[in-house]
Coordinates of C-alpha atoms in Angstrom, one line a residue:
X1 CA 45.5 70.7 33.7
X2 CA 46.7 73.7 31.5
X3 CA 50.4 73.5 30.5
X4 CA 52.6 75.1 27.8
X5 CA 52.8 72.7 24.8
X6 CA 56.1 70.8 24.4
X7 CA 57.4 69.2 21.3
X8 CA 56.9 65.7 22.5
X9 CA 53.1 66.2 23.2
X10 CA 50.9 64.3 20.9
X11 CA 47.4 65.8 20.0
X12 CA 44.2 63.9 20.7
X13 CA 42.3 62.4 17.9
X14 CA 38.9 64.0 17.0
X15 CA 37.0 61.1 18.7
X16 CA 39.3 61.3 21.8
X17 CA 38.3 65.0 22.1
X18 CA 34.6 64.1 21.7
X19 CA 34.6 61.9 24.7
X20 CA 36.2 64.5 26.9
X21 CA 33.2 66.8 26.5
X22 CA 31.1 67.1 29.8
X23 CA 27.9 65.6 28.1
X24 CA 29.9 62.6 26.5
X25 CA 32.6 62.1 29.3
X26 CA 32.5 58.3 29.1
X27 CA 34.4 55.7 31.2
X28 CA 34.5 52.0 30.4
X29 CA 34.1 49.7 33.3
X30 CA 35.4 46.0 33.1
X31 CA 34.5 43.9 36.3
X32 CA 36.6 40.7 36.7
X33 CA 35.9 38.3 39.5
X34 CA 38.6 35.9 40.5
X35 CA 38.1 32.4 42.1
X36 CA 40.9 33.0 44.6
X37 CA 41.5 36.0 47.0
X38 CA 43.3 38.9 45.5
X39 CA 47.1 38.9 45.9
X40 CA 48.0 42.7 45.9
X41 CA 51.7 42.0 45.3
X42 CA 51.0 39.8 42.4
X43 CA 48.5 42.4 40.9
X44 CA 50.9 45.2 41.1
X45 CA 53.8 43.1 39.8
X46 CA 51.6 42.1 36.9
X47 CA 50.7 45.7 36.1
X48 CA 54.2 46.9 36.1
X49 CA 55.3 44.1 33.7
X50 CA 52.2 44.5 31.5
X51 CA 51.8 45.7 27.9
X52 CA 49.3 48.2 29.3
X53 CA 51.8 50.5 31.0
X54 CA 54.0 50.2 28.0
X55 CA 51.3 51.7 25.7
X56 CA 51.6 55.4 25.2
X57 CA 48.0 56.1 26.1
X58 CA 48.3 54.4 29.4
X59 CA 51.4 56.4 30.5
X60 CA 50.4 59.9 29.3
X61 CA 48.7 62.8 30.9
X62 CA 45.9 64.7 29.4
X63 CA 47.1 68.4 29.2
X64 CA 45.5 71.4 27.6
X65 CA 47.6 74.2 25.9
X66 CA 46.7 77.9 26.3
X67 CA 44.3 77.7 23.3
X68 CA 42.3 74.9 25.0
X69 CA 43.5 72.1 22.7
X70 CA 44.0 68.7 24.4
X71 CA 47.4 66.8 24.1
X72 CA 48.9 63.5 25.5
X73 CA 52.0 64.0 27.5
X74 CA 54.3 61.1 28.5
X75 CA 54.8 60.7 32.3
X76 CA 56.2 58.2 34.6
X77 CA 53.6 55.7 36.0
X78 CA 53.1 55.5 39.7
X79 CA 51.2 52.3 40.2
X80 CA 50.0 53.3 43.7
X81 CA 48.2 56.2 42.3
X82 CA 46.1 53.9 39.9
X83 CA 45.3 50.9 42.2
X84 CA 42.7 51.5 44.7
X85 CA 42.2 48.8 47.3
X86 CA 38.8 48.4 49.1
X87 CA 39.2 45.9 52.0
X88 CA 35.8 46.3 53.5
X89 CA 32.8 44.1 52.5
X90 CA 30.0 46.0 50.9
X91 CA 26.2 45.3 51.2
X92 CA 23.7 45.3 48.3
X93 CA 23.2 49.1 48.6
X94 CA 27.1 49.6 48.1
X95 CA 27.5 50.6 51.8
X96 CA 30.4 49.2 54.1
X97 CA 29.5 46.4 56.3
X98 CA 30.5 46.6 60.1
X99 CA 33.1 43.7 60.0
X100 CA 32.9 43.4 63.9
X101 CA 29.2 42.3 63.9
X102 CA 29.8 39.4 61.4
X103 CA 27.5 38.6 58.7
X104 CA 27.1 35.8 56.0
X105 CA 26.5 36.8 52.3
X106 CA 25.7 34.7 49.3
X107 CA 27.1 34.9 45.8
X108 CA 24.1 36.8 44.7
X109 CA 24.6 39.3 47.5
X110 CA 28.4 39.7 46.5
X111 CA 27.3 40.4 42.9
X112 CA 24.6 42.9 43.9
X113 CA 27.2 44.8 46.1
X114 CA 29.7 45.0 43.3
X115 CA 27.1 46.1 40.8
X116 CA 26.0 49.0 43.1
X117 CA 29.6 50.0 43.7
X118 CA 30.1 50.3 39.9
X119 CA 26.6 51.9 39.6
X120 CA 27.7 54.7 42.0
X121 CA 31.0 55.0 40.0
X122 CA 29.1 55.5 36.8
X123 CA 27.6 58.9 37.8
X124 CA 29.7 60.5 40.7
X125 CA 33.4 59.5 40.0
X126 CA 35.0 61.0 36.9
X127 CA 38.7 60.0 36.3
X128 CA 41.3 62.5 37.6
X129 CA 43.4 64.3 35.0
X130 CA 46.3 64.5 37.5
X131 CA 47.4 61.0 36.3
X132 CA 46.8 58.9 33.2
X133 CA 43.1 58.2 32.7
X134 CA 42.7 54.7 34.2
X135 CA 42.3 53.1 37.5
X136 CA 42.1 49.6 39.0
X137 CA 39.6 49.2 42.0
X138 CA 40.3 46.0 44.0
X139 CA 37.5 44.7 46.1
X140 CA 39.5 42.3 48.2
X141 CA 36.3 41.1 50.2
X142 CA 34.5 40.3 47.1
X143 CA 37.5 38.7 45.1
X144 CA 36.7 41.3 42.4
X145 CA 38.4 44.1 40.7
X146 CA 37.0 46.9 38.4
X147 CA 39.0 48.4 35.6
X148 CA 38.1 52.0 34.9
X149 CA 39.5 53.2 31.5
X150 CA 38.5 56.5 29.9
X151 CA 36.9 56.1 26.4
X152 CA 39.2 58.6 24.9
X153 CA 42.1 56.0 25.3
X154 CA 40.3 53.7 23.0
X155 CA 37.1 51.9 22.1
X156 CA 35.9 48.6 23.7
X157 CA 37.5 46.5 21.2
X158 CA 41.0 48.1 21.8
X159 CA 40.6 48.0 25.6
X160 CA 39.3 44.4 25.8
X161 CA 42.1 43.4 23.4
X162 CA 44.7 45.0 25.8
X163 CA 43.2 43.2 28.8
X164 CA 43.3 39.9 26.9
X165 CA 46.8 40.4 25.9
X166 CA 47.6 40.3 29.6
X167 CA 45.8 37.2 30.5
X168 CA 46.6 33.5 29.9
X169 CA 44.4 30.4 29.5
X170 CA 43.7 28.8 32.8
X171 CA 44.7 25.5 31.4
X172 CA 48.0 26.7 29.9
X173 CA 49.9 29.4 31.7
X174 CA 51.9 30.3 28.4
X175 CA 48.9 30.4 26.0
X176 CA 46.9 33.5 25.1
X177 CA 43.2 33.3 25.3
X178 CA 41.3 32.1 22.3
X179 CA 38.6 34.6 21.1
X180 CA 37.0 32.9 18.1
X181 CA 36.7 29.2 17.2
X182 CA 39.2 27.6 14.8
X183 CA 37.5 27.7 11.4
X184 CA 37.7 24.8 9.1
X185 CA 38.9 25.6 5.6
X186 CA 36.2 24.8 3.0
X187 CA 37.3 24.6 -0.7
X188 CA 34.5 25.6 -3.0
X189 CA 34.2 25.1 -6.8
X190 CA 34.3 28.3 -8.8
X191 CA 30.7 29.2 -10.1
X192 CA 30.4 30.1 -13.6
X193 CA 29.7 33.9 -14.2
X194 CA 26.7 34.0 -16.4
X195 CA 23.9 36.7 -16.8
X196 CA 22.2 35.5 -13.7
X197 CA 25.3 36.0 -11.7
X198 CA 25.7 39.6 -13.1
X199 CA 22.0 40.3 -12.4
X200 CA 22.5 39.2 -8.7
X201 CA 25.5 41.4 -8.3
X202 CA 23.6 44.4 -9.7
X203 CA 20.6 43.6 -7.5
X204 CA 22.8 43.3 -4.5
X205 CA 24.4 46.7 -5.2
X206 CA 21.0 48.4 -5.8
X207 CA 19.8 47.0 -2.5
X208 CA 23.0 48.4 -0.6
X209 CA 22.5 51.9 -2.2
X210 CA 18.8 51.9 -1.2
X211 CA 19.3 50.6 2.4
X212 CA 22.4 52.9 3.0
X213 CA 20.4 56.1 1.8
X214 CA 17.4 55.2 3.8
X215 CA 19.1 54.3 7.0
X216 CA 21.6 57.3 6.7
X217 CA 18.7 59.8 6.3
X218 CA 17.0 58.1 9.3
X219 CA 20.2 58.6 11.4
X220 CA 20.5 62.3 10.4
X221 CA 16.8 62.8 11.4
X222 CA 17.2 60.9 14.7
X223 CA 20.2 63.1 15.5
X224 CA 18.3 66.4 14.8
X225 CA 14.5 66.1 15.0
X226 CA 12.8 62.6 15.5
X227 CA 12.6 61.0 18.9
X228 CA 10.9 57.9 20.3
X229 CA 7.5 58.0 22.0
X230 CA 7.7 58.4 25.7
X231 CA 7.4 55.1 27.6
X232 CA 8.2 54.0 31.2
X233 CA 11.8 53.4 30.2
X234 CA 12.6 56.7 28.3
X235 CA 15.5 58.9 29.5
X236 CA 16.2 62.3 28.1
X237 CA 18.2 65.6 28.7
X238 CA 20.1 65.6 31.9
X239 CA 19.3 61.9 32.9
X240 CA 23.0 61.0 32.7
X241 CA 23.3 62.8 36.1
X242 CA 20.6 60.8 37.9
X243 CA 21.5 58.0 40.2
X244 CA 22.0 54.6 38.8
X245 CA 21.4 50.8 39.5
X246 CA 23.1 48.0 37.8
X247 CA 21.9 44.4 37.4
X248 CA 23.1 41.3 35.5
X249 CA 21.3 39.0 33.2
X250 CA 22.9 35.7 32.7
X251 CA 22.7 33.3 29.7
X252 CA 24.0 30.1 28.4
X253 CA 25.7 30.4 25.0
X254 CA 24.5 26.9 24.1
X255 CA 20.9 28.1 24.6
X256 CA 21.7 31.0 22.2
X257 CA 23.3 28.7 19.6
X258 CA 20.4 26.3 19.8
X259 CA 18.0 29.1 19.0
X260 CA 20.3 30.4 16.4
X261 CA 20.1 27.2 14.5
X262 CA 16.4 27.1 14.5
X263 CA 16.1 30.0 12.1
X264 CA 18.5 29.8 9.0
X265 CA 21.4 32.2 8.6
X266 CA 20.7 33.7 12.2
X267 CA 23.6 35.0 14.2
X268 CA 24.0 35.4 18.0
X269 CA 23.4 39.2 17.6
X270 CA 20.0 38.4 16.0
X271 CA 19.2 36.3 19.0
X272 CA 20.4 38.9 21.4
X273 CA 18.1 41.6 19.7
X274 CA 15.1 39.2 19.6
X275 CA 15.5 38.6 23.3
X276 CA 15.8 42.3 24.0
X277 CA 12.6 43.0 22.1
X278 CA 10.6 40.3 23.8
X279 CA 12.1 41.2 27.3
X280 CA 11.3 44.9 27.0
X281 CA 7.7 44.1 25.7
X282 CA 7.4 41.9 28.7
X283 CA 8.7 44.5 31.2
X284 CA 6.5 47.4 29.7
X285 CA 3.4 45.0 30.0
X286 CA 4.3 44.7 33.8
X287 CA 5.0 48.5 34.3
X288 CA 2.2 49.9 32.1
X289 CA -0.4 47.3 31.3
X290 CA -2.9 47.9 28.4
X291 CA -1.5 51.4 27.8
X292 CA 1.1 50.9 24.9
X293 CA -0.2 50.3 21.3
X294 CA 0.9 47.3 19.4
X295 CA 4.0 47.8 17.3
X296 CA 5.2 50.8 19.3
X297 CA 8.9 51.5 18.2
X298 CA 11.9 51.8 20.6
X299 CA 15.2 52.8 19.1
X300 CA 18.5 51.4 20.3
X301 CA 22.0 52.7 19.5
X302 CA 24.6 50.0 18.9
X303 CA 28.3 50.5 18.3
X304 CA 29.8 48.6 15.5
X305 CA 33.4 47.7 15.1
X306 CA 34.4 48.9 11.6
X307 CA 37.9 47.4 11.6
X308 CA 38.5 45.0 8.8
X309 CA 38.8 42.1 11.2
X310 CA 35.9 41.6 13.5
X311 CA 36.0 40.9 17.2
X312 CA 39.0 41.2 19.6
X313 CA 42.1 42.2 17.8
X314 CA 45.8 41.2 17.9
X315 CA 47.3 43.9 20.1
X316 CA 50.5 44.0 18.2
X317 CA 48.5 45.0 15.1
X318 CA 46.4 47.6 17.1
X319 CA 49.6 49.3 18.2
X320 CA 51.0 49.8 14.6
X321 CA 50.0 53.2 13.3
X322 CA 50.1 52.1 9.6
X323 CA 47.7 49.1 10.0
X324 CA 44.0 49.2 9.2
X325 CA 43.2 47.6 12.6
X326 CA 44.8 50.4 14.5
X327 CA 44.3 51.3 18.2
X328 CA 41.8 54.1 19.2
X329 CA 38.1 54.7 18.7
X330 CA 37.2 52.8 15.4
X331 CA 33.5 52.3 15.5
X332 CA 30.3 53.4 13.6
X333 CA 26.9 53.7 15.0
X334 CA 23.7 52.0 13.9
X335 CA 20.1 52.5 15.0
X336 CA 18.5 49.2 15.9
X337 CA 14.6 49.6 16.4
X338 CA 12.7 47.1 18.4
X339 CA 8.9 47.0 18.7
X340 CA 6.4 46.5 21.4
X341 CA 4.3 43.5 21.0
X342 CA 2.1 41.5 23.4
X343 CA 3.1 37.9 23.9
X344 CA 1.9 35.6 21.1
X345 CA 1.8 31.9 20.5
X346 CA 5.3 31.9 18.9
X347 CA 8.1 33.6 20.9
X348 CA 10.3 33.0 17.8
X349 CA 8.4 35.9 16.0
X350 CA 10.6 38.3 18.0
X351 CA 13.7 36.7 16.6
X352 CA 12.3 36.6 13.0
X353 CA 11.6 40.2 13.1
X354 CA 14.9 41.2 14.5
X355 CA 16.7 39.0 11.9
X356 CA 14.8 40.8 9.1
X357 CA 15.8 44.2 10.3
X358 CA 19.5 43.3 11.0
X359 CA 19.8 41.7 7.6
X360 CA 19.0 45.1 6.0
X361 CA 21.3 46.8 8.4
X362 CA 24.1 44.4 7.3
X363 CA 23.3 45.3 3.7
X364 CA 23.9 48.9 4.2
X365 CA 26.8 51.2 4.9
X366 CA 25.2 53.0 7.9
X367 CA 28.0 52.2 10.4
X368 CA 30.5 53.7 8.0
X369 CA 28.3 56.6 7.0
X370 CA 27.9 57.5 10.8
X371 CA 31.6 57.1 11.4
X372 CA 32.5 59.4 8.4
X373 CA 29.8 62.0 9.4
X374 CA 31.0 62.1 13.1
X375 CA 34.6 62.5 11.8
X376 CA 33.7 65.2 9.4
X377 CA 31.7 67.3 12.0
X378 CA 34.6 66.9 14.5
X379 CA 37.2 68.0 11.9
X380 CA 35.1 71.0 10.4
X381 CA 33.2 72.2 13.6
X382 CA 35.0 70.8 16.5
X383 CA 34.1 68.5 19.3
X384 CA 31.5 70.9 20.8
X385 CA 29.1 70.6 17.9
X386 CA 29.8 66.9 17.4
X387 CA 29.0 66.3 21.1
X388 CA 25.7 68.3 20.6
X389 CA 24.6 65.9 17.8
X390 CA 25.8 62.7 19.6
X391 CA 23.9 63.8 22.7
X392 CA 20.9 64.7 20.8
X393 CA 20.8 61.3 19.3
X394 CA 21.0 59.7 22.7
X395 CA 18.2 61.8 24.0
X396 CA 16.1 60.9 21.0
X397 CA 16.6 57.1 21.5
X398 CA 15.7 54.7 24.2
X399 CA 18.6 52.4 24.8
X400 CA 22.1 51.6 24.0
X401 CA 23.1 47.9 23.3
X402 CA 26.5 46.3 22.7
X403 CA 27.9 42.7 22.5
X404 CA 31.4 41.5 22.6
X405 CA 32.6 38.0 22.1
X406 CA 35.1 37.2 24.9
X407 CA 37.4 34.3 25.6
X408 CA 36.3 30.6 24.6
X409 CA 37.9 29.0 27.8
X410 CA 38.5 30.2 31.2
X411 CA 41.4 32.6 31.6
X412 CA 43.6 33.9 34.4
X413 CA 45.1 37.2 35.3
X414 CA 48.0 37.6 37.6
X415 CA 47.9 34.0 38.3
X416 CA 44.2 34.1 39.4
X417 CA 41.6 32.1 37.4
X418 CA 38.6 34.4 36.5
X419 CA 35.1 33.2 37.1
X420 CA 33.5 36.1 35.3
X421 CA 34.1 39.1 33.1
X422 CA 31.6 41.8 32.6
X423 CA 31.6 45.3 31.0
X424 CA 29.6 48.5 31.1
X425 CA 30.1 52.3 30.8
X426 CA 29.4 55.3 32.9
X427 CA 25.9 56.9 32.6
X428 CA 24.3 58.4 29.4
X429 CA 21.1 60.5 28.9
X430 CA 19.2 57.2 28.1
X431 CA 17.7 55.5 31.2
X432 CA 18.8 52.1 29.8
X433 CA 22.1 50.7 28.6
X434 CA 22.9 47.1 28.1
X435 CA 26.4 45.6 27.5
X436 CA 26.8 41.9 26.9
X437 CA 30.1 40.0 26.9
X438 CA 30.5 36.2 26.5
X439 CA 33.1 34.2 28.5
X440 CA 33.7 30.5 28.6
X441 CA 30.4 29.4 27.5
X442 CA 28.3 31.9 29.4
X443 CA 27.2 35.4 28.5
X444 CA 26.4 38.2 31.0
X445 CA 24.6 41.3 30.1
X446 CA 25.1 44.4 32.4
X447 CA 22.0 46.4 32.6
X448 CA 22.6 50.0 33.9
X449 CA 19.5 52.0 34.6
X450 CA 18.5 55.5 36.0
X451 CA 16.9 54.1 39.1
X452 CA 14.2 56.8 39.3
X453 CA 12.9 55.9 36.0
X454 CA 13.5 52.0 36.1
X455 CA 13.6 51.2 39.8
X456 CA 13.8 47.4 39.2
X457 CA 16.5 46.4 36.9
X458 CA 16.6 42.9 38.5
X459 CA 13.1 42.3 37.3
X460 CA 14.1 43.6 33.8
X461 CA 17.1 41.2 33.8
X462 CA 14.6 38.4 34.7
X463 CA 12.4 39.3 31.7
X464 CA 15.5 39.1 29.3
X465 CA 16.3 35.6 30.8
X466 CA 12.8 34.4 30.6
X467 CA 12.6 35.7 27.0
X468 CA 15.6 33.5 26.0
X469 CA 14.2 30.5 27.8
X470 CA 10.7 31.0 26.1
X471 CA 12.5 30.9 22.7
X472 CA 14.4 27.9 23.6
X473 CA 11.4 25.9 24.7
X474 CA 9.6 26.9 21.4
X475 CA 12.7 25.4 19.4
X476 CA 12.7 22.2 21.5
X477 CA 8.9 21.9 20.9
X478 CA 9.4 22.3 17.2
X479 CA 12.2 19.8 17.1
X480 CA 10.0 17.1 18.9
X481 CA 7.0 17.7 16.6

């Protein structure tokens, strides 16, 4: 929409302009499933009174001035334009089922139908600029809703924090969801600062400088020149336009925590990466047996929240412009290599390799470097060239991976208890993107694939699930020994 600029218009941030480029036009999808049938009056009433429609980003049109620069312009919200109701039941291919013939469906059929509906949205349905850049699709027959929110409005942490601010705990209608466990305060004695302490600090700083230089140089090379070797799961230029399929891998957080405790100082992210490495190796063995060489590198792209406070944020702090935990796109990018290995005797080797790599990444400033480089390119050269670099990085790598810690207990939205929450994004040049979110003791990973490259994402999901169970069994055997 091209309009003359007014004094009340607010210019987009450089990151917001990046996500409006055709090659990186990204929409975040949040799939929520209720335990009860959808009450449309309650849903619309909840939206009208929510913090979401009070936020300036959610009640502003995207307009362009005569010079082509984008701005946000406040506009009245018409809820009816944003809420799209689908009353017909869908089949596993995303097609409408003839209700007059009658049919019985399982929970797995329901999930597959919703997944395909979202997969189709991921490629063929950009958000209209005639209204603020968000929608809510309510699939009444599946007790499910899909939030579609443009990435220019904010990153995953901002948008999930917004959603959680409008939810309440299922066991307490007045309480906000708990995102992280309550931590016990531990009082430690102060250590003496001797020469050994000074040597340790200097060694730590030296490693940080070395790792930062190494990983930053690798990041630049991946953005410009170096690409992964081709495999059965490799995407590339133009693949973001190919048809998609979506599958879900399901895990228990208790299993992940059991494995985490088996290797000292391990995190859930380490377990996730070890599981992905094992699962991809298993899948590639199935697709191309005895073809790939041992140790083949597959590079992933991970988004890292660089706000001072990790995890989901207090919405009131995000909406203050003078706080470090501000609203918007505040993330850096790191490269996370995984390696193809044939199955061995110890499944935990995948975890140990992943942990060793992630420890080095944590010790570097790669995420901050990538954020500052992106900001600098956007400011000096504009979103077109920043988009070219970002797109090239995605073409040169194999997959995208993210993990967000969600509510600890079951929550409700508009008075309806939720049985699951899942997230993903619209399509990228990579043929494989994976987004995991934990909720009430479970973790579900959405696996979005280009179906002409990866035709069986359900099998890939099983590879990941089996990889976790294999690591769990290895831990239990060790504990019994």
